[in-house]
CSV table of C-alpha atoms in Angstrom, one decimal:
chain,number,residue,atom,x,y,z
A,1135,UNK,CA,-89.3,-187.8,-100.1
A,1136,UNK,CA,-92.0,-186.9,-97.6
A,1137,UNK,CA,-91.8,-183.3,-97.9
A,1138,UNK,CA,-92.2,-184.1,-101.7
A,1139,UNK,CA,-95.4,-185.8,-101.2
A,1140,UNK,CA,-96.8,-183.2,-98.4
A,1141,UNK,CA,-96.2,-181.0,-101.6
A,1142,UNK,CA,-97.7,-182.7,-104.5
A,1143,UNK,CA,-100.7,-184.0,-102.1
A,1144,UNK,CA,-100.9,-180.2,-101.6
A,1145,UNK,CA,-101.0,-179.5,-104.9
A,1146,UNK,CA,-103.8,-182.2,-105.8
A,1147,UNK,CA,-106.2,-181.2,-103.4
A,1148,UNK,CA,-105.6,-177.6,-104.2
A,1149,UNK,CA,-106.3,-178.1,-107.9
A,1150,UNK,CA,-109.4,-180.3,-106.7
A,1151,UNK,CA,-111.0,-178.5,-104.4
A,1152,UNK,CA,-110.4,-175.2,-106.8
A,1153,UNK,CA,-112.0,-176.5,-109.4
A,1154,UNK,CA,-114.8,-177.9,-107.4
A,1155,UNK,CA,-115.6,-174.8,-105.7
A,1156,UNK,CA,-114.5,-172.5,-108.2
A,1157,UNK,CA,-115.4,-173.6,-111.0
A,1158,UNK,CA,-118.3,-177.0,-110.7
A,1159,UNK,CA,-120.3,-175.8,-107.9
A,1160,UNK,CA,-120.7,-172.1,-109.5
A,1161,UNK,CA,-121.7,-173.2,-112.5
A,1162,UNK,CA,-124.5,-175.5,-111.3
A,1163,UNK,CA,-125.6,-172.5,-108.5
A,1164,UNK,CA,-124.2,-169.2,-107.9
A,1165,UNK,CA,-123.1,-168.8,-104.3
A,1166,UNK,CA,-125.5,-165.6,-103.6
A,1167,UNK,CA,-128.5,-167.8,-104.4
A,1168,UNK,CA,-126.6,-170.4,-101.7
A,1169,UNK,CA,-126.3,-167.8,-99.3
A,1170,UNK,CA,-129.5,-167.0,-99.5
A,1171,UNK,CA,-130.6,-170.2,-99.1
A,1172,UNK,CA,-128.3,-170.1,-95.3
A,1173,UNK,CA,-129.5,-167.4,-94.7
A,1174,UNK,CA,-133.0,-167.8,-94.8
A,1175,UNK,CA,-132.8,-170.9,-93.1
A,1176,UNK,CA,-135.6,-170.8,-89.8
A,1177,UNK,CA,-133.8,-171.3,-86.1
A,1178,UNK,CA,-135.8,-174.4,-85.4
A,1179,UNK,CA,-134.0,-176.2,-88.4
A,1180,UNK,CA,-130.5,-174.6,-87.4
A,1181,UNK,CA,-131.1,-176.0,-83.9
A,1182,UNK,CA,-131.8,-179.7,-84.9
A,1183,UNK,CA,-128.9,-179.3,-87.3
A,1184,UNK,CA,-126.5,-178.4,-84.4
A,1185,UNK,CA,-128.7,-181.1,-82.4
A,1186,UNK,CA,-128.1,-183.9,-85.0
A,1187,UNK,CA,-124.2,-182.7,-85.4
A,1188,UNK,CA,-124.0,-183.4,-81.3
A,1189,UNK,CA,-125.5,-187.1,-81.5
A,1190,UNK,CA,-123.3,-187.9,-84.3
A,1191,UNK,CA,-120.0,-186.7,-82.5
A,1192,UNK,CA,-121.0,-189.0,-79.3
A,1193,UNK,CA,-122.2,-191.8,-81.6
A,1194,UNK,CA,-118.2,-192.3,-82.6
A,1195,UNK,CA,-117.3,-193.3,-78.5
A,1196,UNK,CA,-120.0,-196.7,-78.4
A,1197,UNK,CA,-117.5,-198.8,-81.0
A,1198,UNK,CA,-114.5,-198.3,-78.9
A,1199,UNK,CA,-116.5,-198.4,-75.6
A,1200,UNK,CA,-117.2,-202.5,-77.0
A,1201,UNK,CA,-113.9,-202.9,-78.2
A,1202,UNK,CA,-112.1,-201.8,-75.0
A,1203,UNK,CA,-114.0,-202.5,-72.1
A,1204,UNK,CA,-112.8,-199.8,-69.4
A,1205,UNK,CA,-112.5,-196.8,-71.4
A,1206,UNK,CA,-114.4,-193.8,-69.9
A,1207,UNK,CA,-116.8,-192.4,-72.2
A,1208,UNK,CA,-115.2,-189.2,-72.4
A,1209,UNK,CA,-111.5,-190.2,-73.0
A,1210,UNK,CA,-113.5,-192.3,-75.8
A,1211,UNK,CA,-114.9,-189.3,-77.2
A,1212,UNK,CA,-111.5,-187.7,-76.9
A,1213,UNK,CA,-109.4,-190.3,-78.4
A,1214,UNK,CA,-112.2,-190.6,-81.6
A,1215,UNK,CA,-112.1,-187.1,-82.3
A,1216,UNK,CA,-108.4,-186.9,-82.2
A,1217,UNK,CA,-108.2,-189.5,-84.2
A,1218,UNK,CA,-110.5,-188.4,-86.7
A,1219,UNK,CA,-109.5,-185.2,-86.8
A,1220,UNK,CA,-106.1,-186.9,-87.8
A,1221,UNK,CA,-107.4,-188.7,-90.7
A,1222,UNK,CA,-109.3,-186.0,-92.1
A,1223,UNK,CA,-107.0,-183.6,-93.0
A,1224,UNK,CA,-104.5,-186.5,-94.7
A,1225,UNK,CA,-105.6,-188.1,-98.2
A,1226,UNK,CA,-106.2,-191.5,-97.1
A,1227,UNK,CA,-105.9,-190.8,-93.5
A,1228,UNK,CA,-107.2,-193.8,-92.1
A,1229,UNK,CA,-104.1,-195.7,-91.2
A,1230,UNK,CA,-103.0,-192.3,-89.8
A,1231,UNK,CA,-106.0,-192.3,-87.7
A,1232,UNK,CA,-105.8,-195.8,-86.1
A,1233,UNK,CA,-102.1,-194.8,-85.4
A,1234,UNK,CA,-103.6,-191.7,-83.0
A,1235,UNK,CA,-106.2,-194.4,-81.5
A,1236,UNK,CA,-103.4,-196.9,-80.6
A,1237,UNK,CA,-100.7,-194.3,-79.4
A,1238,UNK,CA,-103.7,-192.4,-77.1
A,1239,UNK,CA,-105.2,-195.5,-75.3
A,1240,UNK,CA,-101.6,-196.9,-75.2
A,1241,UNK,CA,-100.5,-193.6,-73.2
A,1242,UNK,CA,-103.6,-193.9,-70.8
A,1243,UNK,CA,-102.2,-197.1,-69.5
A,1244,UNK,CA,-104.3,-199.6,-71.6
A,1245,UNK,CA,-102.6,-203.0,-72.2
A,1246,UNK,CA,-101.3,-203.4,-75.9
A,1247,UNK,CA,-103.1,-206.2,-76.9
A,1248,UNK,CA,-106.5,-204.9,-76.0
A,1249,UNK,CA,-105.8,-201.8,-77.9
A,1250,UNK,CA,-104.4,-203.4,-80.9
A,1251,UNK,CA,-107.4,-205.7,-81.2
A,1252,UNK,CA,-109.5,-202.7,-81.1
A,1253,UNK,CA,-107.8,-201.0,-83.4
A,1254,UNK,CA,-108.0,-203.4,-85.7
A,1255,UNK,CA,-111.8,-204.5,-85.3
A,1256,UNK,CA,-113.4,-201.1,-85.3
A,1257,UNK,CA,-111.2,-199.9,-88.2
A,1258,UNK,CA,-112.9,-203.1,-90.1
A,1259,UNK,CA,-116.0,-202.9,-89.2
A,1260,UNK,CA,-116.3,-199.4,-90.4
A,1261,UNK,CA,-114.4,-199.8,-93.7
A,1262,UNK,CA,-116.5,-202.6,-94.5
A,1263,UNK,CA,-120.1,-200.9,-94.1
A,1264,UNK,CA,-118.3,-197.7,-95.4
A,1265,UNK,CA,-118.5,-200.1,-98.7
A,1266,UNK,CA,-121.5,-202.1,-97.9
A,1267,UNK,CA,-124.0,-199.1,-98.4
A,1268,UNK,CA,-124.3,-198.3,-101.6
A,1269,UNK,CA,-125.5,-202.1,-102.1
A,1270,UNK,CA,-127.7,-201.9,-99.5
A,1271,UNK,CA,-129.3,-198.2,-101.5
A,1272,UNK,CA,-129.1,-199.7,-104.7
A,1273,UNK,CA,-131.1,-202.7,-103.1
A,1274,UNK,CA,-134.1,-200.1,-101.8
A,1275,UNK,CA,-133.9,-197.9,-105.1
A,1276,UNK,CA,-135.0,-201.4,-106.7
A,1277,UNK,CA,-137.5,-202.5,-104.1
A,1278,UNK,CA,-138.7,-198.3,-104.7
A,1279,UNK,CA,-138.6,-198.8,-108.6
A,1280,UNK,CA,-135.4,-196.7,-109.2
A,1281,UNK,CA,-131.8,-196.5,-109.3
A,1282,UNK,CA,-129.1,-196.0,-112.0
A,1283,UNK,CA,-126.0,-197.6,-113.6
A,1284,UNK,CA,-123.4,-195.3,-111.9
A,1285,UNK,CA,-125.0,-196.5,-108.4
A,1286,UNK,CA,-124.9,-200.1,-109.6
A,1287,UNK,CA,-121.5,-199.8,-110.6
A,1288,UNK,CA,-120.4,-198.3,-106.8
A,1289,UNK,CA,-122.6,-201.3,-105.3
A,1290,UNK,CA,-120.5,-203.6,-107.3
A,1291,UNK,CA,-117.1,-202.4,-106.8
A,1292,UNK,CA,-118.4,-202.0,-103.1
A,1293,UNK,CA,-119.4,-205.6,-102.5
A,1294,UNK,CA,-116.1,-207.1,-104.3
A,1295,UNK,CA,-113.7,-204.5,-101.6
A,1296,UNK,CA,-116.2,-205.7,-98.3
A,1297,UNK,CA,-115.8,-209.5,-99.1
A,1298,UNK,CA,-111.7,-208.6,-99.9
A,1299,UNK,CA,-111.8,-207.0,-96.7
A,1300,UNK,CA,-113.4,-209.9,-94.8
A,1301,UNK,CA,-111.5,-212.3,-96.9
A,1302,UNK,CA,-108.3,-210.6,-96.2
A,1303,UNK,CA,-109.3,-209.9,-92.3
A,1304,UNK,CA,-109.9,-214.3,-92.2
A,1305,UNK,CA,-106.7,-215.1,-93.9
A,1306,UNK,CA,-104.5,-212.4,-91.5
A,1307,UNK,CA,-105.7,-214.0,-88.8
A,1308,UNK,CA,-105.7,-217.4,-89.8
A,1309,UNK,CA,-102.1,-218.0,-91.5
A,1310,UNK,CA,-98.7,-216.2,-89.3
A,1311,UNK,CA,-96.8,-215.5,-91.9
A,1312,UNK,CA,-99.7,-213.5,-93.5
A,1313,UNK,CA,-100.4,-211.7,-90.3
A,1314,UNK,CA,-96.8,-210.9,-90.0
A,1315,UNK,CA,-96.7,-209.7,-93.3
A,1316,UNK,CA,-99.8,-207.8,-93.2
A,1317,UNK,CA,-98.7,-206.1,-90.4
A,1318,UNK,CA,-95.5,-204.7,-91.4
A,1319,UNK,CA,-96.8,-203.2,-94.4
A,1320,UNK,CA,-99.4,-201.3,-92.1
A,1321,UNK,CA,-97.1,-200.6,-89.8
A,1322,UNK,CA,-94.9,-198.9,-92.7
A,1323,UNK,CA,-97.7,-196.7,-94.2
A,1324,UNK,CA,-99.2,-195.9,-90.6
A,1325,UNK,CA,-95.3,-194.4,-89.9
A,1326,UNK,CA,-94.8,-192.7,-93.0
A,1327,UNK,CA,-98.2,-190.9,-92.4
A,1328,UNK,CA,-96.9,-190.1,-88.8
A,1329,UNK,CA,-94.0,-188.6,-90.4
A,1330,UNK,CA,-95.9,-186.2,-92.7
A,1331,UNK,CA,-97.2,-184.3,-90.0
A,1332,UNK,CA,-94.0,-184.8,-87.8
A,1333,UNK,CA,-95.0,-187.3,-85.5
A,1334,UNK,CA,-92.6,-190.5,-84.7
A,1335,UNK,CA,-93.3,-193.4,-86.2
A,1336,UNK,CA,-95.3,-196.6,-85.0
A,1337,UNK,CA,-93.7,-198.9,-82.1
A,1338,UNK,CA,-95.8,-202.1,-83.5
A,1339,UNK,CA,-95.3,-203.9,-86.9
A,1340,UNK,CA,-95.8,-207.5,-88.3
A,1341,UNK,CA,-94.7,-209.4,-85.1
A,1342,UNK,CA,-97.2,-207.6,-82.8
A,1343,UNK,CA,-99.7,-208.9,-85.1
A,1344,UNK,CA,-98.9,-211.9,-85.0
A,1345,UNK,CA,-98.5,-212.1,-81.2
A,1346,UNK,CA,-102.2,-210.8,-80.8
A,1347,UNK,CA,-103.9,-212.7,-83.3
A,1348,UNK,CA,-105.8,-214.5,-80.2
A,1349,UNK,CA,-107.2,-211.2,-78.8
A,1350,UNK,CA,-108.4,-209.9,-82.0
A,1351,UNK,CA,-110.7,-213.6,-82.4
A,1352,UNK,CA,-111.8,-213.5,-79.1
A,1353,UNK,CA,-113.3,-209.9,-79.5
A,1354,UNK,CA,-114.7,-210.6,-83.0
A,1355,UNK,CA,-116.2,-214.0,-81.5
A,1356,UNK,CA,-117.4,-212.4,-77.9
A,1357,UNK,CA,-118.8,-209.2,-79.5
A,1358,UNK,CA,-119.4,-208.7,-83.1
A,1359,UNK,CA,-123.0,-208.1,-82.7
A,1360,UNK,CA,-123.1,-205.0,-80.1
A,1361,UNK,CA,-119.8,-204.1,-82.1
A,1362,UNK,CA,-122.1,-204.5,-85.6
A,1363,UNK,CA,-124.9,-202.2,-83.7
A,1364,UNK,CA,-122.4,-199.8,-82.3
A,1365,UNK,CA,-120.5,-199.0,-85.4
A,1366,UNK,CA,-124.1,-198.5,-87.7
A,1367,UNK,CA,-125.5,-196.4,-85.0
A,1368,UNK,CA,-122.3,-194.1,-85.6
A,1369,UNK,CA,-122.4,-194.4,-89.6
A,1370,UNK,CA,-126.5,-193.7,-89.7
A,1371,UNK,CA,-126.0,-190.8,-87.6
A,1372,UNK,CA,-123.9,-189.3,-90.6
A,1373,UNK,CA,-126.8,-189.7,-92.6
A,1374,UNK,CA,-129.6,-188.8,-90.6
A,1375,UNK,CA,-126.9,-184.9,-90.8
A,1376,UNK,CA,-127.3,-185.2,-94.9
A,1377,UNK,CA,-131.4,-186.4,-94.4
A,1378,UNK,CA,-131.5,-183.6,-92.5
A,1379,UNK,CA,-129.4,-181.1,-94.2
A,1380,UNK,CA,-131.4,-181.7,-97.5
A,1381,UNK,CA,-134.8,-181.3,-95.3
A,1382,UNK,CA,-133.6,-178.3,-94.1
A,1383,UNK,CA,-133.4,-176.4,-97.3
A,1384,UNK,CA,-136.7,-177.5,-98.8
A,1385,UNK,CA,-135.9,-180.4,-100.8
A,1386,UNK,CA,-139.1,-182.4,-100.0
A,1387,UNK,CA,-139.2,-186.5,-100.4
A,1388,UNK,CA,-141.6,-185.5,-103.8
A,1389,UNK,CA,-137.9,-184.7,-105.1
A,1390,UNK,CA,-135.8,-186.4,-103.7
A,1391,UNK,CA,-136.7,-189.3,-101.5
A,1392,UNK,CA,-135.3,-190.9,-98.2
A,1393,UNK,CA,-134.0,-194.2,-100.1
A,1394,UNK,CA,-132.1,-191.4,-102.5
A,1395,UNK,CA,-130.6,-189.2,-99.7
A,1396,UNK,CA,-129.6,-192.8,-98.2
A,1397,UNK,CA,-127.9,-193.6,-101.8
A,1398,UNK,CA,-126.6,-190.2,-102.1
A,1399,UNK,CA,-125.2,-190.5,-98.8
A,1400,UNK,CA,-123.5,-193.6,-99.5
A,1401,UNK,CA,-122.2,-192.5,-102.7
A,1402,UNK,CA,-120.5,-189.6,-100.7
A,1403,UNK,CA,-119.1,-191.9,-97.8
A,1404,UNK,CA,-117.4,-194.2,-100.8
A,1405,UNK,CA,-115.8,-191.4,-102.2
A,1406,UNK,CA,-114.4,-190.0,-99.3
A,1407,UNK,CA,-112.5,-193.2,-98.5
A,1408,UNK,CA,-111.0,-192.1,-101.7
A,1409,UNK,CA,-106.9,-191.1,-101.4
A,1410,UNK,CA,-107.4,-187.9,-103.3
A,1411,UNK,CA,-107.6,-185.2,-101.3
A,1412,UNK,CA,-108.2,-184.5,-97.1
A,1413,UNK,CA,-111.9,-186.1,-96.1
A,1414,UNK,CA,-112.3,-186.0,-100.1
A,1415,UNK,CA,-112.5,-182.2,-100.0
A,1416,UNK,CA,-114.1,-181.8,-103.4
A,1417,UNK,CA,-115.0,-184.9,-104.7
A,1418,UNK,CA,-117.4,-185.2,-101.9
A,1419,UNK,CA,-119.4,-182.5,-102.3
A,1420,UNK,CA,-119.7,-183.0,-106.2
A,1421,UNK,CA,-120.8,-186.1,-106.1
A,1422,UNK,CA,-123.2,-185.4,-103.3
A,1423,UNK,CA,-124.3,-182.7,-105.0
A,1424,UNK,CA,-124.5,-184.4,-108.4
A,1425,UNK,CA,-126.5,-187.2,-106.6
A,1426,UNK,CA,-129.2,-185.1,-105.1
A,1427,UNK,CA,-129.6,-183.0,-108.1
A,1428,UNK,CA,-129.8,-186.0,-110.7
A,1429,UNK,CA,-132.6,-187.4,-108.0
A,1430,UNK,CA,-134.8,-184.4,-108.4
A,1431,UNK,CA,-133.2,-181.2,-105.8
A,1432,UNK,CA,-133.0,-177.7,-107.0
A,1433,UNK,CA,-129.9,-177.0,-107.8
A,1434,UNK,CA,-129.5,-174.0,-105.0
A,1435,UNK,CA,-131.0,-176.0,-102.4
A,1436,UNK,CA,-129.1,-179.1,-103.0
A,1437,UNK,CA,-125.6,-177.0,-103.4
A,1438,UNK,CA,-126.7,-175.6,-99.9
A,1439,UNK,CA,-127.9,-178.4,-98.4
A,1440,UNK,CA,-124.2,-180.3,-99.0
A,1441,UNK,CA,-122.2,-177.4,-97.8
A,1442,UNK,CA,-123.7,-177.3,-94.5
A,1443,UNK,CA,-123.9,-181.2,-94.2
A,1444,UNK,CA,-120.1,-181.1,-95.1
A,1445,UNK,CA,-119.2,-178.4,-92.7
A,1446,UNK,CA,-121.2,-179.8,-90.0
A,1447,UNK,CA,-119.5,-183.3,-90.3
A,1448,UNK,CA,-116.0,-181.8,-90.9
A,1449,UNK,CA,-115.4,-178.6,-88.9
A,1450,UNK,CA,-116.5,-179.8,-85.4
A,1451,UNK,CA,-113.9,-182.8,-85.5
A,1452,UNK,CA,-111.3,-181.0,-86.5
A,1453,UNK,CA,-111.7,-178.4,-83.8
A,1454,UNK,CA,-112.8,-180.9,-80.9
A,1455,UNK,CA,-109.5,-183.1,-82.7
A,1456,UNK,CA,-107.2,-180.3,-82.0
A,1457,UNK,CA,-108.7,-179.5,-78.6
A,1458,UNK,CA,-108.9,-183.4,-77.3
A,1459,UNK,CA,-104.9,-183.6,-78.7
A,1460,UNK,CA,-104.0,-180.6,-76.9
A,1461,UNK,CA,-106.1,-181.4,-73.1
A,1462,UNK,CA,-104.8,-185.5,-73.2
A,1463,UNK,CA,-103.0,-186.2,-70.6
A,1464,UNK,CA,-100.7,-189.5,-69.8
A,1465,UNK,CA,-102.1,-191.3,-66.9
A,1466,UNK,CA,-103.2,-195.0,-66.0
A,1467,UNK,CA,-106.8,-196.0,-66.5
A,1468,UNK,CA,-109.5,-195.9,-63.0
A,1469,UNK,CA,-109.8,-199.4,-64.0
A,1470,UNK,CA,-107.7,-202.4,-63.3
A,1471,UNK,CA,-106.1,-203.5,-66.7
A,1472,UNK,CA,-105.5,-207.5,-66.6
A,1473,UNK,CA,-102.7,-208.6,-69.2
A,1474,UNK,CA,-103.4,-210.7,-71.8
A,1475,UNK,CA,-101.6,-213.9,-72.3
A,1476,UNK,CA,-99.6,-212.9,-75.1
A,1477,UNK,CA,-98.3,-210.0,-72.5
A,1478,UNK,CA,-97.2,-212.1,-69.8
C-alpha cells in the first residue's frame, strides 16, 4: 500500500510540475527571455539575495529556541533544517516534519515532554499564520484601494481553517478523550509518512498526548508572545526573499506594490500547505506567478523573479537538510534537563 502511494504521489507531482513548467510557465514567458533576465541580474542584487536566503535559514532556530529552553542554537538550526528538508520533498509533509523534530531533540537527550510540547506549539503557531495572511493582505489591498475575489475567497477559507485550528488546538487540550484521540490519529499519519521514506515509525501516540497536556498549557501560557514574535520573524523573512526576488528583476512598486507582493506571497504560502505535490512544486510557482502578473509584472520578470525566490527557499534546505541528517550525532544536551511531572 505504501509503495502504491510513493508511486501515484510520483505520478501526481510529475504530471504537475510537467505541465507547469512545460507547458504554463512557457506559454506566459519563454525560458531564453528568463534566462536572460538571470543572467543579467547585477552582483549587488545576487549578493543581498544570497544575504536575505541566510537570515531566513537562521530565522527558523528562534521558535524552537522559545519552545525548548536549552537547545543550542546550532543543533536548532540543524534539527529545523532536517526537519524541513523532510517535509518538503513529501506532499503534505508537515506531520512528517514534526516526526524529524521530535525523534532529533529526543536523541540529543531532551526530556519527552518538553519536546512534545514544542512540537506541538511551533507546528501551530506556524500553520495558523500560514492561513492567517492572506486575510491580513486582503485587509491592506482594501485599506490600499485594491484586491480581488480569488484573494477574498483564500482570506475566507483561511480564517475559517485558523479559528478550526485554534478551536481544535482548545478542545485537544481541554477534553482527554479528545487529546487521546487526536493524538493517535497523528501519530498514525506521522508513521505512515516515516514509512514512505523507510524510516520506523513514531514511539508516541494518543496516550502521550494526553499525559503532556500540562506542558503544552504551561508553554502556550508562559510564552506565546516571544513564541508569536519568533515564529513571524521566521515567516516575514520568506517574504522579504519574494519582496526581494521581485525587486531584483525590475518589477518596481509602480507595478506591483509591497501590499501585492505581501498578498502574492501569501497566496503562495497557502498553496504550498496544499497535499499535492513536494513543497507544492508547481502549484506554487503558478500561482505566484499568476499573482504578480495579474498585479501589474511583466511577464519575464515576474516568471524570473518566482524561479529564483523558489529555488532560493527550496534548494538550500534540502541540501543543509541532508547535511544536518547526515553530521547529527546522539549525545546528551550541555544542559541539565529537569523531568517534568508527567515523567517522574
Amino acid at each position: 500500500m505504501s509503495r502504491r502511494r510513493l508511486v501515484l504521489g510520483l505520478l501526481v507531482t510529475a504530471a504537475v510540475a510537467g505541465t507547469v513548467f512545460f507547458y504554463a510557465l512557457p506559454r506566459l514567458a519563454g525560458y531564453g527571455s528568463v534566462w536572460r533576465e538571470i543572467r543579467l541580474l547585477p552582483a549587488w542584487w545576487i549578493a543581498g539575495l544570497l544575504g536575505i536566503t541566510a537570515l531566513d535559514i537562521l530565522t527558523y532556530a528562534p521558535p524552537w529556541l522559545v519552545a525548548l529552553p536549552g537547545l543550542r542554537l546550532l543543533d536548532a538550526l540543524k534539527m529545523t533544517q532536517a526537519s524541513t528538508a523532510f517535509s518538503l520533498v513529501v506532499p503534505g509533509g508537515a506531520p512528517l516534519g514534526m516526526g524529524v523534530s521530535f525523534g532529533m531533540l529526543r536523541s540529543a537527550g531532551f526530556a519527552r515532554a518538553p519536546v512534545a510540547a514544542g512540537v506541538l506549539v511551533t507546528g501551530l503557531w506556524s500553520q495558523v499564520s500560514t492561513f492567517l495572511f492572506p486575510a491580513v493582505a486582503v485587509v491592506l489591498l482594501a485599506v490600499q484601494g485594491a484586491g480581488s475575489a480569488t484573494l477574498r475567497l483564500l482570506a475566507f477559507v483561511g480564517v475559517g481553517i485558523s479559528l478550526f485550528l485554534i478551536a481544535a488546538g482548545i478542545a485537544v487540550f481541554w477534553r482527554e478523550r479528545l487529546a487521546a484521540r487526536t493524538g493517535d490519529v497523528a501519530a498514525g499519519v506521522a508513521s505512515r509518512l516515516l514509512r514512505l521514506v523507510g524510516r520506523p515509525p513514531v514511539g508516541w501516540g494518543g496516550a502521550s498526548l494526553v499525559r503532556y497536556r500540562g506542558e503544552v498549557v504551561t508553554l502556550v501560557r508562559r510564552r506565546w508572545i516571544s513564541m508569536t514574535v519568533a515564529t513571524l520573524a521566521n515567516q516575514l523573512t520568506g517574504y522579504l526573499m519574494l519582496e526581494l526576488s521581485v525587486r531584483a528583476f525590475g518589477i518596481g512598486r509602480a507595478q506591483v506594490s509591497i501590499t501585492e507582493t505581501f498578498a502574492a506571497w501569501s497566496i503562495g504560502r497557502l498553496l504550498s500547505s496544499l497535499p499535492i505535490t513536494p513543497s507544492g512544486l508547481g502549484v506554487v510557482e503558478l500561482g505566484l506567478t499568476g499573482s504578480l502578473v495579474g498585479f501589474g509584472a511583466s511577464d519575464a520578470p515576474a516568471v524570473a523573479a518566482v524561479l529564483v525566490y523558489r529555488a532560493l527557499s527550496l534548494l538550500p534546505t534540502i541540501v543543509l537538510g541532508l547535511l544536518a541528517t547526515l553530521t547529527w550525532r546522539r549525545r546528551e544536551p550541555n544542559v541539565t534537563i529537569v523531568p517534568t511531572d508527567a515523567e517522574q
